[in-house]
């Protein structure tokens, strides 16, 4: 999940952020009390630098309110409910942030499904007149010339049958118009299999980038799959217990961008 910049729309309402600042620093966005914690959210220099705060100022108290909120959202994406201990939950910031992330993931999944359906969608439409005949395909029938029949001559009754019945081919091929071609169905299955393989490869590549026992969650991950991929001793319950402060109270719901400690689970 990309980091939010100062110009990004906040996933949390202004009132919730103000409540969090009031809880942490008494609402003083420029707070510097000499205790090693700065700004409205009382962030340390280490956290400020780790989550990109130097993009705005050398310390939180020297940055604007909007910039401090931007960095706080980055910290929340990485640390979960532990980003603002106590005040994040009490102020409602964590609840609003988590709800927005759920809705964003739902929207992304719906868009992905719609795009997949469009790519492997319906077979080409037949022409609207229901005929396979193309302009110019048939030789126009010459206009009859009236002649006075002589004695013994028979009328030319076979002219109407000179041209082949063009319906025969479409009616005798054993398939109705509009039915999907078997070859097109096979191609759709191949595309779905390839999409599944691409997603599996993405998860494998991300797992290889796990450094120093830390894993960054990507869309589609589950705790059970992460525990299986990384041979976590004790399985997903052990992984959840070790990272409960990051994940929150629902082990079935993890957010892209969260960083999980793989070593604390006893791996």
Tab-separated table of N, CA, C and O in Angstrom, residues 37 53 62 75 79 86-87 89 99 102 124 143 146 192 195 198 200 229 238 242 256-257 259:
chain	number	residue	atom	x	y	z
A	37	UNK	N	9.701	13.714	23.175
A	37	UNK	CA	8.533	13.513	22.339
A	37	UNK	C	8.036	14.877	21.873
A	37	UNK	O	8.021	15.835	22.638
A	53	UNK	N	9.164	11.606	8.086
A	53	UNK	CA	8.904	12.947	8.588
A	53	UNK	C	9.907	13.989	8.123
A	53	UNK	O	9.572	15.186	8.011
A	62	UNK	N	8.023	21.078	14.519
A	62	UNK	CA	8.325	22.113	13.527
A	62	UNK	C	7.527	21.927	12.238
A	62	UNK	O	7.643	22.743	11.322
A	75	UNK	N	2.553	5.856	10.066
A	75	UNK	CA	2.901	5.030	11.226
A	75	UNK	C	1.777	4.038	11.518
A	75	UNK	O	2.011	2.866	11.809
A	79	UNK	N	2.214	0.129	11.927
A	79	UNK	CA	2.194	-0.391	13.295
A	79	UNK	C	0.805	-0.766	13.787
A	79	UNK	O	0.652	-1.334	14.868
A	86	UNK	N	-2.954	3.987	23.412
A	86	UNK	CA	-3.974	4.560	24.291
A	86	UNK	C	-4.835	5.577	23.584
A	86	UNK	O	-6.038	5.384	23.390
A	87	UNK	N	-4.233	6.671	23.143
A	87	UNK	CA	-5.010	7.772	22.563
A	87	UNK	C	-5.562	7.427	21.176
A	87	UNK	O	-6.594	7.962	20.778
A	89	UNK	N	-6.916	4.662	20.125
A	89	UNK	CA	-8.194	3.964	20.282
A	89	UNK	C	-9.206	4.852	21.002
A	89	UNK	O	-10.371	4.957	20.601
A	99	UNK	N	-11.762	1.284	9.388
A	99	UNK	CA	-12.967	1.199	8.569
A	99	UNK	C	-12.699	1.685	7.143
A	99	UNK	O	-13.142	1.072	6.165
A	102	UNK	N	-10.768	-0.919	5.201
A	102	UNK	CA	-11.624	-2.029	4.770
A	102	UNK	C	-12.403	-1.651	3.519
A	102	UNK	O	-12.500	-2.437	2.567
A	124	UNK	N	-17.574	-12.492	-29.320
A	124	UNK	CA	-18.015	-11.443	-30.260
A	124	UNK	C	-19.460	-11.626	-30.687
A	124	UNK	O	-19.930	-12.743	-30.896
A	143	UNK	N	-31.773	-10.322	-64.170
A	143	UNK	CA	-33.203	-10.130	-64.381
A	143	UNK	C	-33.674	-10.986	-65.552
A	143	UNK	O	-32.979	-11.117	-66.554
A	146	UNK	N	-37.923	-11.621	-71.000
A	146	UNK	CA	-39.149	-12.231	-71.522
A	146	UNK	C	-38.938	-12.655	-72.976
A	146	UNK	O	-38.516	-11.862	-73.815
A	192	UNK	N	-7.551	-17.039	-16.779
A	192	UNK	CA	-7.806	-17.088	-15.337
A	192	UNK	C	-6.674	-17.804	-14.615
A	192	UNK	O	-6.218	-17.385	-13.550
A	195	UNK	N	-3.746	-15.496	-14.361
A	195	UNK	CA	-3.937	-14.459	-13.340
A	195	UNK	C	-3.674	-15.009	-11.951
A	195	UNK	O	-3.057	-14.357	-11.114
A	198	UNK	N	0.022	-15.309	-11.529
A	198	UNK	CA	0.676	-14.020	-11.304
A	198	UNK	C	0.533	-13.582	-9.874
A	198	UNK	O	1.468	-13.045	-9.267
A	200	UNK	N	0.073	-15.542	-7.267
A	200	UNK	CA	0.915	-16.398	-6.422
A	200	UNK	C	2.374	-15.979	-6.526
A	200	UNK	O	3.113	-15.960	-5.546
A	229	UNK	N	3.847	-20.143	4.471
A	229	UNK	CA	4.937	-19.807	3.567
A	229	UNK	C	6.267	-19.669	4.292
A	229	UNK	O	7.328	-19.913	3.717
A	238	UNK	N	0.274	-18.577	16.632
A	238	UNK	CA	1.508	-18.043	17.210
A	238	UNK	C	1.887	-16.736	16.526
A	238	UNK	O	2.337	-15.776	17.183
A	242	UNK	N	2.060	-12.952	18.446
A	242	UNK	CA	3.280	-12.152	18.421
A	242	UNK	C	3.049	-10.771	17.814
A	242	UNK	O	3.827	-9.851	18.051
A	256	UNK	N	-2.909	-4.383	4.067
A	256	UNK	CA	-1.689	-4.239	3.278
A	256	UNK	C	-0.807	-3.129	3.853
A	256	UNK	O	-1.294	-2.071	4.228
A	257	UNK	N	0.493	-3.390	3.924
A	257	UNK	CA	1.432	-2.415	4.458
A	257	UNK	C	1.825	-2.685	5.895
A	257	UNK	O	2.829	-2.146	6.373
A	259	UNK	N	3.531	-4.407	9.025
A	259	UNK	CA	4.788	-5.141	9.132
A	259	UNK	C	4.696	-6.151	10.272
A	259	UNK	O	4.469	-5.762	11.413
